[in-house]
Coordinates of C-alpha atoms and ligand atoms in Angstrom, one line a residue:
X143 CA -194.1 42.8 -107.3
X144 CA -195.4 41.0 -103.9
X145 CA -192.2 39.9 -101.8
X146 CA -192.9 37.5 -99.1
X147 CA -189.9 37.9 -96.5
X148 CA -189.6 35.3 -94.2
X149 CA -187.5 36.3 -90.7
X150 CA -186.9 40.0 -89.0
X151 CA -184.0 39.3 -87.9
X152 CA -181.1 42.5 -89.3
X153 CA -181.3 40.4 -92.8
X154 CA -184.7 40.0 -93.6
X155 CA -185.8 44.2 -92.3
X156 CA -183.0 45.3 -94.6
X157 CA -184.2 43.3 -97.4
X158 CA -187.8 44.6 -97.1
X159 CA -186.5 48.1 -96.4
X160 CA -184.9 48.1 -99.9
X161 CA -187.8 46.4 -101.1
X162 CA -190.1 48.5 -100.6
X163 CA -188.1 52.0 -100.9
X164 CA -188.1 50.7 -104.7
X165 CA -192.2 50.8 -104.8
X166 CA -192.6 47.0 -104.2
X167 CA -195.1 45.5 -101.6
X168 CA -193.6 43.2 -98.7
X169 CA -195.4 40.9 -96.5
X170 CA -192.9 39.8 -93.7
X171 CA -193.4 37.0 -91.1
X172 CA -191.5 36.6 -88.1
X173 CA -192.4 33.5 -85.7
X174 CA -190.5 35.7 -82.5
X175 CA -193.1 38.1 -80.8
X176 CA -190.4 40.8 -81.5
X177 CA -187.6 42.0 -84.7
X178 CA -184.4 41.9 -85.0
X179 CA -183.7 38.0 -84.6
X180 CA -179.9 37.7 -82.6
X181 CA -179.7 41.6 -81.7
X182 CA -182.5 41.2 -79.8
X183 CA -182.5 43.5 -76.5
X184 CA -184.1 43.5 -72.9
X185 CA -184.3 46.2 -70.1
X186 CA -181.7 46.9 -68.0
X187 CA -181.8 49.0 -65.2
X188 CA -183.9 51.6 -67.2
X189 CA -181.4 51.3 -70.2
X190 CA -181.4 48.7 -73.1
X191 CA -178.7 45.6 -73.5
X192 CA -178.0 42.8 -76.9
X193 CA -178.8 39.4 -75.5
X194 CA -175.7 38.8 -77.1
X195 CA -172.9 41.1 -76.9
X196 CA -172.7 43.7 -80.1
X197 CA -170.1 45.6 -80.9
X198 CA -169.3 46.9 -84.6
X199 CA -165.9 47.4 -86.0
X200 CA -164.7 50.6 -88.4
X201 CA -165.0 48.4 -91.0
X202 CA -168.5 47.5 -90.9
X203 CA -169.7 50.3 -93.2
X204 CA -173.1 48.8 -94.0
X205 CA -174.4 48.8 -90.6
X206 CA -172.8 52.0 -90.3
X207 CA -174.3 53.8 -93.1
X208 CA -177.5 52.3 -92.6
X209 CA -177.5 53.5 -89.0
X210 CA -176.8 57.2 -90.8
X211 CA -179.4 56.7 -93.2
X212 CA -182.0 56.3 -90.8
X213 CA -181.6 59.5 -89.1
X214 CA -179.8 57.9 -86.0
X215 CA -175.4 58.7 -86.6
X216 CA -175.6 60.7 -83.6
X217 CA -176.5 57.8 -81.2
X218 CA -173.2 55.9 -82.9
X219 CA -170.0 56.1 -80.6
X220 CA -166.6 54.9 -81.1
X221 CA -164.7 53.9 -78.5
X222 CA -161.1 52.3 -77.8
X223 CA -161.9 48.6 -76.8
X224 CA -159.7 46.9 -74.3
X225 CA -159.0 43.4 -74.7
X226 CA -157.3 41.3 -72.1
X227 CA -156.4 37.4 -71.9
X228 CA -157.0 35.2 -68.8
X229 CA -154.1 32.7 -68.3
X230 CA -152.2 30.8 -65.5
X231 CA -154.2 32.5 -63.1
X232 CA -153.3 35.9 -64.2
X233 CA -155.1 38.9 -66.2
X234 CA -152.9 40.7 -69.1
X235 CA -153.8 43.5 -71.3
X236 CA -154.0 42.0 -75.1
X237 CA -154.2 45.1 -77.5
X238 CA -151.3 46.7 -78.7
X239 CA -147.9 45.3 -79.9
X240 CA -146.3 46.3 -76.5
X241 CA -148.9 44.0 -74.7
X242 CA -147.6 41.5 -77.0
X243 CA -144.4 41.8 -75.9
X244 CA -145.4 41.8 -72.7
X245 CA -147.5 38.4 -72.8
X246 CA -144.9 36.3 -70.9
X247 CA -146.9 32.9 -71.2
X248 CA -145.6 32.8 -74.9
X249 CA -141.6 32.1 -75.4
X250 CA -140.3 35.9 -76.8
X251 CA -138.9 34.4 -80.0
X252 CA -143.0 33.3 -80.4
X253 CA -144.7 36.2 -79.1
X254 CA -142.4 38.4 -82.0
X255 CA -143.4 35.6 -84.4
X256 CA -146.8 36.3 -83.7
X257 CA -146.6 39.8 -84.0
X258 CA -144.7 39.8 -87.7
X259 CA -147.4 37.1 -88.9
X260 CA -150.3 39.3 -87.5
X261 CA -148.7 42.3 -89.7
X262 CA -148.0 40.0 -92.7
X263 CA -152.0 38.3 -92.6
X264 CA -153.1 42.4 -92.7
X265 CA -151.0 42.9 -95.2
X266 CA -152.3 39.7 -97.6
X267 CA -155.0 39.9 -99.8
X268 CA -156.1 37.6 -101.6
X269 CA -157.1 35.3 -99.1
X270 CA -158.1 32.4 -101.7
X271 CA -154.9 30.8 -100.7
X272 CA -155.7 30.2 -97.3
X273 CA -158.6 28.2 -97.8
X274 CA -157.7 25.1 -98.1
X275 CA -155.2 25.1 -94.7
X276 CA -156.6 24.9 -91.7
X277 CA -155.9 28.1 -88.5
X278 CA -154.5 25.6 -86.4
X279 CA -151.9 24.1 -88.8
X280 CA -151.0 27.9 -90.4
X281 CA -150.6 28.9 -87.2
X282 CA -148.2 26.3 -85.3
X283 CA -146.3 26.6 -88.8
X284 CA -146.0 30.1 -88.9
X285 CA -146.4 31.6 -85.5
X286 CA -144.8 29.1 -83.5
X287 CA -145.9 26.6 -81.0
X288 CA -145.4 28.4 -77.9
X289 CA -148.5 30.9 -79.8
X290 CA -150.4 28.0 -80.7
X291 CA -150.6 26.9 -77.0
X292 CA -151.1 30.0 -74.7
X293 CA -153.2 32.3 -77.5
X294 CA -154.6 30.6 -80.5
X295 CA -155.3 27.2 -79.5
X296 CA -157.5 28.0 -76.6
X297 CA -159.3 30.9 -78.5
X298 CA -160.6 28.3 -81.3
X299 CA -161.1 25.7 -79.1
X300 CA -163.3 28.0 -76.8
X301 CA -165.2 29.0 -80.1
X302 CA -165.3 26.1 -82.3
X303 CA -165.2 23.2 -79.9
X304 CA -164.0 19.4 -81.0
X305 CA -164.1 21.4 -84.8
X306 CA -161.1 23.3 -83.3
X307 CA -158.6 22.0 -85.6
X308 CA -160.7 21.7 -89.2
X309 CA -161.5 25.7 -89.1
X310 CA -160.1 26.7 -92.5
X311 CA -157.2 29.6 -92.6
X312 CA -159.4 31.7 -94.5
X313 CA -161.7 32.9 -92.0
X314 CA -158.6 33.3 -89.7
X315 CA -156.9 35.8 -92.0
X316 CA -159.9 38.0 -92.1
X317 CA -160.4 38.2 -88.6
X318 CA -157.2 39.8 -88.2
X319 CA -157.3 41.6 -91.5
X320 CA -160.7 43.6 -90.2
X321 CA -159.8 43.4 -86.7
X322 CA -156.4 45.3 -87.8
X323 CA -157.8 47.9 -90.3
X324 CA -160.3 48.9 -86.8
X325 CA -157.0 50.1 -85.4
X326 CA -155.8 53.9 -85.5
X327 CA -152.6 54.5 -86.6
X328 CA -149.5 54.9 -84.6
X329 CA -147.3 52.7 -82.2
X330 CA -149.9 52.7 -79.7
X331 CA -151.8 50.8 -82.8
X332 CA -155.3 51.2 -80.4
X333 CA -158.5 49.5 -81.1
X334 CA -162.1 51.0 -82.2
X335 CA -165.3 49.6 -81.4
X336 CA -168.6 50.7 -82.5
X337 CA -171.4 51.0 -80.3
X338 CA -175.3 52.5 -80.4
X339 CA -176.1 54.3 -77.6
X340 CA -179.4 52.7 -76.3
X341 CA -178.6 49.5 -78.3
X342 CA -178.8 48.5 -82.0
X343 CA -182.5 48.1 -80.7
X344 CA -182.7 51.5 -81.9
X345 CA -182.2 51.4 -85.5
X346 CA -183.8 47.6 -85.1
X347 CA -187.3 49.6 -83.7
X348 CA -186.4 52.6 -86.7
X349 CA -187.0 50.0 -89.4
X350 CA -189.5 48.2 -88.0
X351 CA -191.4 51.8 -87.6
X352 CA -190.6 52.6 -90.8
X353 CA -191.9 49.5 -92.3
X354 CA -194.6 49.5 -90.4
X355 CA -195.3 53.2 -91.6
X356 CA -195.5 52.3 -95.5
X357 CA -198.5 51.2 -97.1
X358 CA -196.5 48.7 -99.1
X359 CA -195.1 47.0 -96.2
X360 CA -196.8 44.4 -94.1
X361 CA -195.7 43.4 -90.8
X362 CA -196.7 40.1 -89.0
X363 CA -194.7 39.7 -85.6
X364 CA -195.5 35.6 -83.5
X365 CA -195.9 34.7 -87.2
X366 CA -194.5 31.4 -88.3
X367 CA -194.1 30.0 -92.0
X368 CA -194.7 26.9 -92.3
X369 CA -193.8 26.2 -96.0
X370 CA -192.6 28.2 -98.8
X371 CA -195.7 27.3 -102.1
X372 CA -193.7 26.2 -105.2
X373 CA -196.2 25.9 -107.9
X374 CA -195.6 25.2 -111.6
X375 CA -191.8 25.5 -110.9
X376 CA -191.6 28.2 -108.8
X377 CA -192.3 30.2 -105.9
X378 CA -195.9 31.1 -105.4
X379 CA -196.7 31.8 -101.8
X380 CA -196.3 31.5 -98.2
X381 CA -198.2 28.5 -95.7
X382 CA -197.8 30.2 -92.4
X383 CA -198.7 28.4 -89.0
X384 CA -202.5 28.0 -89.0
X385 CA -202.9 27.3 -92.9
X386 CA -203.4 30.4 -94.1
X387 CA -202.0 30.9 -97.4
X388 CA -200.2 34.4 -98.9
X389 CA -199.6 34.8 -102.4
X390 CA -196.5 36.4 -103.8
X391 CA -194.0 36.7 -106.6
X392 CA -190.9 36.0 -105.3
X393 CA -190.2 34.9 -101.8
X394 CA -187.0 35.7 -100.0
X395 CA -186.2 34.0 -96.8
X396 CA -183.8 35.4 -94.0
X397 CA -183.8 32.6 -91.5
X398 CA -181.2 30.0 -90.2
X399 CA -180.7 27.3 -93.5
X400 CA -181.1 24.3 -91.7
X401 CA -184.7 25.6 -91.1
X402 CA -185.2 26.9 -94.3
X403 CA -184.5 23.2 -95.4
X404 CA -187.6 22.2 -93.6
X405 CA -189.4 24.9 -94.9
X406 CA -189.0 24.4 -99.0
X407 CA -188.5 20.5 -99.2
X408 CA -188.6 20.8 -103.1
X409 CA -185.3 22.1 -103.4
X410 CA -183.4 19.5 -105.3
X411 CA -180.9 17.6 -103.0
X412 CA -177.4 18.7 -103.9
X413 CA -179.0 22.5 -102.9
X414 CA -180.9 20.8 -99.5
X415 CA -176.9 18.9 -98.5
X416 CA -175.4 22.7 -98.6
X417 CA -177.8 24.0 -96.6
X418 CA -177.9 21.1 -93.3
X419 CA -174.1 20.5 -94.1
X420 CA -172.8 23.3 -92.2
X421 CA -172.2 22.6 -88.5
X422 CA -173.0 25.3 -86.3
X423 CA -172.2 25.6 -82.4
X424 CA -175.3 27.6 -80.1
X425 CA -174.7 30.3 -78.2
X426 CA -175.2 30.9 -74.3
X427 CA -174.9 33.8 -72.7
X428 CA -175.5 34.7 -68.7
X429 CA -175.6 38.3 -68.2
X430 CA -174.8 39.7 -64.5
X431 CA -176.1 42.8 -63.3
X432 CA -173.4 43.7 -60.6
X433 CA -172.8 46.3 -58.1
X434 CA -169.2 46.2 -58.6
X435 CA -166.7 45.5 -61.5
X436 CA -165.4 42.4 -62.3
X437 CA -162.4 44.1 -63.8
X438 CA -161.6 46.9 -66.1
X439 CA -160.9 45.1 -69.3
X440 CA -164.1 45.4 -71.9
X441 CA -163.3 41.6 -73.5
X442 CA -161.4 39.0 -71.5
X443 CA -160.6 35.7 -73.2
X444 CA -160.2 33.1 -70.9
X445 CA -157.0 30.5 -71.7
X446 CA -158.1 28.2 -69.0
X447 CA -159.0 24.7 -69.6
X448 CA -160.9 24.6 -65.7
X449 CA -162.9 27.3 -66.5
X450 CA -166.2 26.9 -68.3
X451 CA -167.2 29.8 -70.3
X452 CA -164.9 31.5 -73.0
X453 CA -165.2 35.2 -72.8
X454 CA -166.2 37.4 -69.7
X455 CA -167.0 40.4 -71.7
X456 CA -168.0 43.7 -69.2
X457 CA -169.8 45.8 -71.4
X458 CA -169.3 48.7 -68.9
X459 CA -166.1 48.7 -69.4
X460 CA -166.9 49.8 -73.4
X461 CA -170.2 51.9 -72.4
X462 CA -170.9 54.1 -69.5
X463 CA -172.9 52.1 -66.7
X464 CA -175.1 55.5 -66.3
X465 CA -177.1 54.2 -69.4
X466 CA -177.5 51.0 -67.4
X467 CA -178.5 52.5 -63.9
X468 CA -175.3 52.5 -62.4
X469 CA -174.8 48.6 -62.5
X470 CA -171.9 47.0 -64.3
X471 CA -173.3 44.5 -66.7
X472 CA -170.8 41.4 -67.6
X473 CA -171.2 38.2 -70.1
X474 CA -170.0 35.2 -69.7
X475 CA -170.2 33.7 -73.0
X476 CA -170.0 30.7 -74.3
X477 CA -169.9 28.8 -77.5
X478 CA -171.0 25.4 -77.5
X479 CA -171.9 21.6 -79.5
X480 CA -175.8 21.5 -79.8
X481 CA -175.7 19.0 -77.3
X482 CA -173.8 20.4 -74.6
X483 CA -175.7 19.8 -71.3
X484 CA -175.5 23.4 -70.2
X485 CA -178.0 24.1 -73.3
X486 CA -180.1 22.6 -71.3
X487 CA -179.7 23.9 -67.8
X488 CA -181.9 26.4 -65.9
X489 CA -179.8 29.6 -64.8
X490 CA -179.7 28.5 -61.0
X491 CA -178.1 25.2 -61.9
X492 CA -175.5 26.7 -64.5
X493 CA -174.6 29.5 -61.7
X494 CA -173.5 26.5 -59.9
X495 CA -171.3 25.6 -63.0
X496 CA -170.0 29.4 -63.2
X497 CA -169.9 31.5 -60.5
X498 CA -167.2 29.5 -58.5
X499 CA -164.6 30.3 -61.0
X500 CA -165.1 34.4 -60.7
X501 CA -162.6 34.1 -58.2
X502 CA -160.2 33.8 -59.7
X503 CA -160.6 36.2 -62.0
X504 CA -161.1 38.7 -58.9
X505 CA -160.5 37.5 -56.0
X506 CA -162.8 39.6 -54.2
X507 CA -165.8 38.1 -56.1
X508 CA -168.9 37.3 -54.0
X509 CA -172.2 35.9 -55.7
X510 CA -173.9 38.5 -53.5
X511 CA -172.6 41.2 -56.1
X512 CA -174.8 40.2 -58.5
X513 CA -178.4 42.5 -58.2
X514 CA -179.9 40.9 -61.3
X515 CA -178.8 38.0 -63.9
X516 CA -180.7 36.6 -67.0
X517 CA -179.5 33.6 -69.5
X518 CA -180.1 33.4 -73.3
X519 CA -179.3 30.7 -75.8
X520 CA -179.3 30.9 -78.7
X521 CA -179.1 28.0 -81.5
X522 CA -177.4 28.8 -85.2
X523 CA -175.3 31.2 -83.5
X524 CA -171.9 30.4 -84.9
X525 CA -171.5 28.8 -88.5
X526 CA -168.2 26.3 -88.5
X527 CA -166.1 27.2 -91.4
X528 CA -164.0 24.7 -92.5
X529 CA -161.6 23.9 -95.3
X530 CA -163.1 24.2 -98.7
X531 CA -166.3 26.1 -96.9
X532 CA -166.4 28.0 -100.4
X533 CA -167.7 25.2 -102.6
X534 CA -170.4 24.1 -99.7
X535 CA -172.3 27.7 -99.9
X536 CA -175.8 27.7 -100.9
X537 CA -175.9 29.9 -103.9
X538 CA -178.7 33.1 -102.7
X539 CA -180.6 32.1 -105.9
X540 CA -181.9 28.7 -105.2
X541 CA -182.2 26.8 -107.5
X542 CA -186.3 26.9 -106.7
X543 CA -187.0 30.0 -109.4
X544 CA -188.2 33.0 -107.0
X545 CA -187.1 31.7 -104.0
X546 CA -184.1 33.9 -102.1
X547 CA -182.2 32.7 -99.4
X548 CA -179.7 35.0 -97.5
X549 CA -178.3 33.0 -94.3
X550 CA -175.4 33.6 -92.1
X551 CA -173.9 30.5 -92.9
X552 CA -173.4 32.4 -96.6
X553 CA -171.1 35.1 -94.9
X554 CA -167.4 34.2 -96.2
X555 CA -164.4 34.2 -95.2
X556 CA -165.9 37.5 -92.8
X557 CA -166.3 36.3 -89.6
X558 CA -170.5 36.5 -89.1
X559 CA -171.9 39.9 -88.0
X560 CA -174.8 42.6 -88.4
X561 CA -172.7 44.1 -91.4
X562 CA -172.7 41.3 -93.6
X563 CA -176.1 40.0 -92.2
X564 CA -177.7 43.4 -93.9
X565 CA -175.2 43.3 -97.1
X566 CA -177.1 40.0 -97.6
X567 CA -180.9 41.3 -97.6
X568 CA -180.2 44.1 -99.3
X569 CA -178.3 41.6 -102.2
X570 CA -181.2 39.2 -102.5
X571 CA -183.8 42.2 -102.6
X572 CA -181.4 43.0 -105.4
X573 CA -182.1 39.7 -106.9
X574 CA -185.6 39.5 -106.6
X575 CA -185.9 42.7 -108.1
X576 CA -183.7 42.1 -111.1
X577 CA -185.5 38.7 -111.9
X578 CA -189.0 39.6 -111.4
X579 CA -189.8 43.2 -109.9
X580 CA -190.3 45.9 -112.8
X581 CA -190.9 48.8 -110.1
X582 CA -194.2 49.5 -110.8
X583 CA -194.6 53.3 -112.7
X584 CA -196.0 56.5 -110.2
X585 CA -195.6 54.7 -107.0
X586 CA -193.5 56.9 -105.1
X587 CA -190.5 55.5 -103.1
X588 CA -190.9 55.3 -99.2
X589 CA -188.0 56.5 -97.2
Ligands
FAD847 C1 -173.4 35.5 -79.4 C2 -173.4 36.4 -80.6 C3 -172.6 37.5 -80.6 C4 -172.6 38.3 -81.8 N1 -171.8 39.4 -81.8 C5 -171.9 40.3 -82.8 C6 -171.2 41.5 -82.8 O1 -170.5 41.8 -81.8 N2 -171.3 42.3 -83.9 C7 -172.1 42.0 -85.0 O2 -172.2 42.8 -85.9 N3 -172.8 40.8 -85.0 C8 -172.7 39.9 -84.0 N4 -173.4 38.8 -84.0 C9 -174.0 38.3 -85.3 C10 -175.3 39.0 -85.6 O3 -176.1 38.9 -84.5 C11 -175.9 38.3 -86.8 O4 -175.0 38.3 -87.9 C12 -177.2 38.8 -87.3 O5 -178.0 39.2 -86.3 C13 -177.9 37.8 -88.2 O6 -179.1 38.3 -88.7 P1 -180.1 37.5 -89.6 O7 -181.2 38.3 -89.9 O8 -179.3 36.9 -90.7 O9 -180.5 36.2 -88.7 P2 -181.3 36.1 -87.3 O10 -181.0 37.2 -86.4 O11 -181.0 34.7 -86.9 O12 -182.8 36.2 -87.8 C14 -183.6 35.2 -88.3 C15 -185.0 35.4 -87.9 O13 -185.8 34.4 -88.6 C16 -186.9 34.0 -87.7 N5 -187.4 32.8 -88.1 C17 -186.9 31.5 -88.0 N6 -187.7 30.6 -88.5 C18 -188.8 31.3 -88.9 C19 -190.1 30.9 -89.5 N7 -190.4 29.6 -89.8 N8 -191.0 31.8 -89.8 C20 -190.8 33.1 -89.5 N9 -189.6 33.6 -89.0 C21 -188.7 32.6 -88.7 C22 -186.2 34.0 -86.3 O14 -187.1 34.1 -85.3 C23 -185.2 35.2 -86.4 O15 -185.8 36.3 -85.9 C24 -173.4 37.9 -82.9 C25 -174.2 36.8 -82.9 C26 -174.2 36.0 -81.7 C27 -175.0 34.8 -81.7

């Protein structure tokens, strides 16, 4: 069997990895000149940094074990993360049950509320019955107002934007059901974050070498499909950019599915609604190269309404600036409507936006800190799960016989992440395979 994958993002390398460690050919297009779609990486002061913030959680086992697979466990650190919260012009420590306690914005009768719901959501589940509530209304009902306000509110708001209030329960509950089984044991109750030394571009560059090595697998980077061939009822082929055609047996594509839409308009219409009915908000993150710390907290959620990023994440505060010449390297993330004006500013004019409110974060800010800063954006970066989300999924299977599609927008109730991202391929290999791949006989497996 001939697999056309289209998209190297995590997704679509895992699903040609397993493809063709079962002795089946893979031709992959990616339209970027480089793998690994959103954990993309650059050069920083001689070490290597995500675009976008990465971390992984104990839970993620599939990233994890595929990371041990390909020879590279060693390069995989755990660390204790520390997560603070910005609010009424102060910074507080947000981890353990003591920092709870501690988080005087929130009335105490709330704050212990908060604490015994957090327990009782890690405790739960079957989640099924949270999915047709929304966060915001579970929440206020069950943790209290005073939570709602200082914590909750401002975290989905920041994340979700005017869809603040329509986000179902469901994907609430797992958050803190994963986010709670990454903590060790104890009273201290501390949290574990995953990290690759030298960035998940390295396993990202190990498959794409490894793919790359096979004779069953070809690679085609700056390569854009155009349209996925349906002929006689099913997938036939690929039409990249250019009009040159590739015939295959089964197609599989790993791509945003509101661009996959565009890309197989024969897919009847109640299929084409679930994949352009999720809403999605872009991503934008400004990364600063400084010469001194912002703080000492690795992820700092900002409750402020004047402030206009979310998250100032300093990654140097999870790994050792060494790897990153000696600079500390902060985020300021955000997560935003398609149409938010700062999509479409340059990075001098959205410093103007930003750096004024570093202040008061530290008051000893100055822009002259900052030796080196860079901006990314990215679109389809966060899928809005609402209410009912489960009946809105586009089934991997289309309904196009042949055709595979593993999105993000499929991952549910997890929150969206590498882990699930690779889950995904390797499932829809699995499909592709059981529908039309009888593993050729005497073709030895690639590893
Ligand atoms: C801001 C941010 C922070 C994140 N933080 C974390 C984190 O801490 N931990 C974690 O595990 N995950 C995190 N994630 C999520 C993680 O990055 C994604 O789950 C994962 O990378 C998705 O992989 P994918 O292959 O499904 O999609 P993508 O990475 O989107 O890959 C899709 C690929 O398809 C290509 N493509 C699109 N159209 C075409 C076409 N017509 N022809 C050919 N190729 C095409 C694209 O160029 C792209 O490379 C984060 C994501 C973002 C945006």
């Amino acid at each position: 069997m001939k697999v056309g994958v289209i998209g190297g993002g995590v997704a679509g390398m895992a699903a040609a990895y397993r493809l063709i460690q079962a002795g089946h050919k893979v031709a992959l297009y990616e339209a970027s000149p480089f793998m690994g779609g959103l954990v993309r990486t650059f050069e920083v002061g001689g070490g290597r940094l995500e675009s976008f913030y990465h971390h992984i959680f104990s839970t993620d086992t599939t990233v994890a074990g595929l990371i041990e697979e390909l020879g590279l466990g060693d390069q995989l650190v755990w660390r204790d993360s520390r997560v603070g919260f910005y609010h009424g012009g102060k910074l507080y420590d947000f981890v353990t049950p003591l920092d709870l306690l501690r988080f005087t914005p929130m009335p105490l009768v709330d704050r212990i509320r908060m604490g015994l719901a957090a327990v009782y959501l890690r405790r739960q589940r079957d989640w099924h019955r949270y999915e047709s509530i929304t966060a915001a209304e579970w929440i206020r009902r069950y943790m209290g107002k005073g939570a709602y306000d200082a914590v909750w509110g401002p975290l989905l708001r920041g994340k979700f934007g005017d869809a603040y209030d329509e986000l179902s329960m469901a994907w609430l509950w797992s958050k803190i059901h994963l986010r709670f089984s990454s903590r060790k044991g104890g009273p201290a109750q501390k949290e574990q974050l995953g990290y690759m030394l030298g960035s998940f571009g390295v396993y990202i560059d190990e498959l794409e070498r490894r793919l790359r090595a096979s004779e069953l697998a070809e690679v085609n980077t700056g390569r854009a499909v155009r349209e996925v061939i349906v002929e006689e009822g099913r997938a036939r082929g690929l039409l990249l950019d250019g009009g040159e055609r590739v015939e295959c047996d089964a197609v599989i594509a790993c791509m945003p599915a509101h661009v996959f839409a565009k890309l197989a308009p024969q897919l009847p219409p109640d299929y084409g609604e679930k994949l352009t009915g999720t809403r999605w908000q872009s991503a934008l993150c400004y990364i600063m190269a400084l010469k001194r710390p912002l703080t000492d907290i690795y992820w700092l959620n900002i409750s402020d309404d004047e402030i206009p990023f979310i998250a100032a994440v300093e990654h140097t505060n999870f790994i050792e600036r060494e790897h990153y010449g000696g600079y500390h390297i902060v985020y300021l993330a955000n997560y935003l409507h398609p149409e938010h004006p700062f999509l479409e500013m340059e990075i001098d004019e959205l410093e103007r936006e930003y750096l004024p409110h570093l202040t008061k974060i530290n008051p000893e800010f100055s822009p002259d800190w900052i030796a080196e800063r860079w901006l990314f954006k990215g679109p389809y970066a966060q899928p809005i799960v609402t209410t009912g989300y489960r009946d809105k999924i586009p089934e991997h299977r289309t309904p196009v016989p042949g055709l595979y599609l593993a999105t993000m927008s499929q991952i549910y109730p997890e929150d969206r992440g590498q882990n699930y991202s690779i889950e995904m391929g390797e499932r829809v290999a699995a499909l592709a395979v059981e529908d039309f791949g009888q593993p050729p006989s005497g073709t030895p497996a690639t590893t």
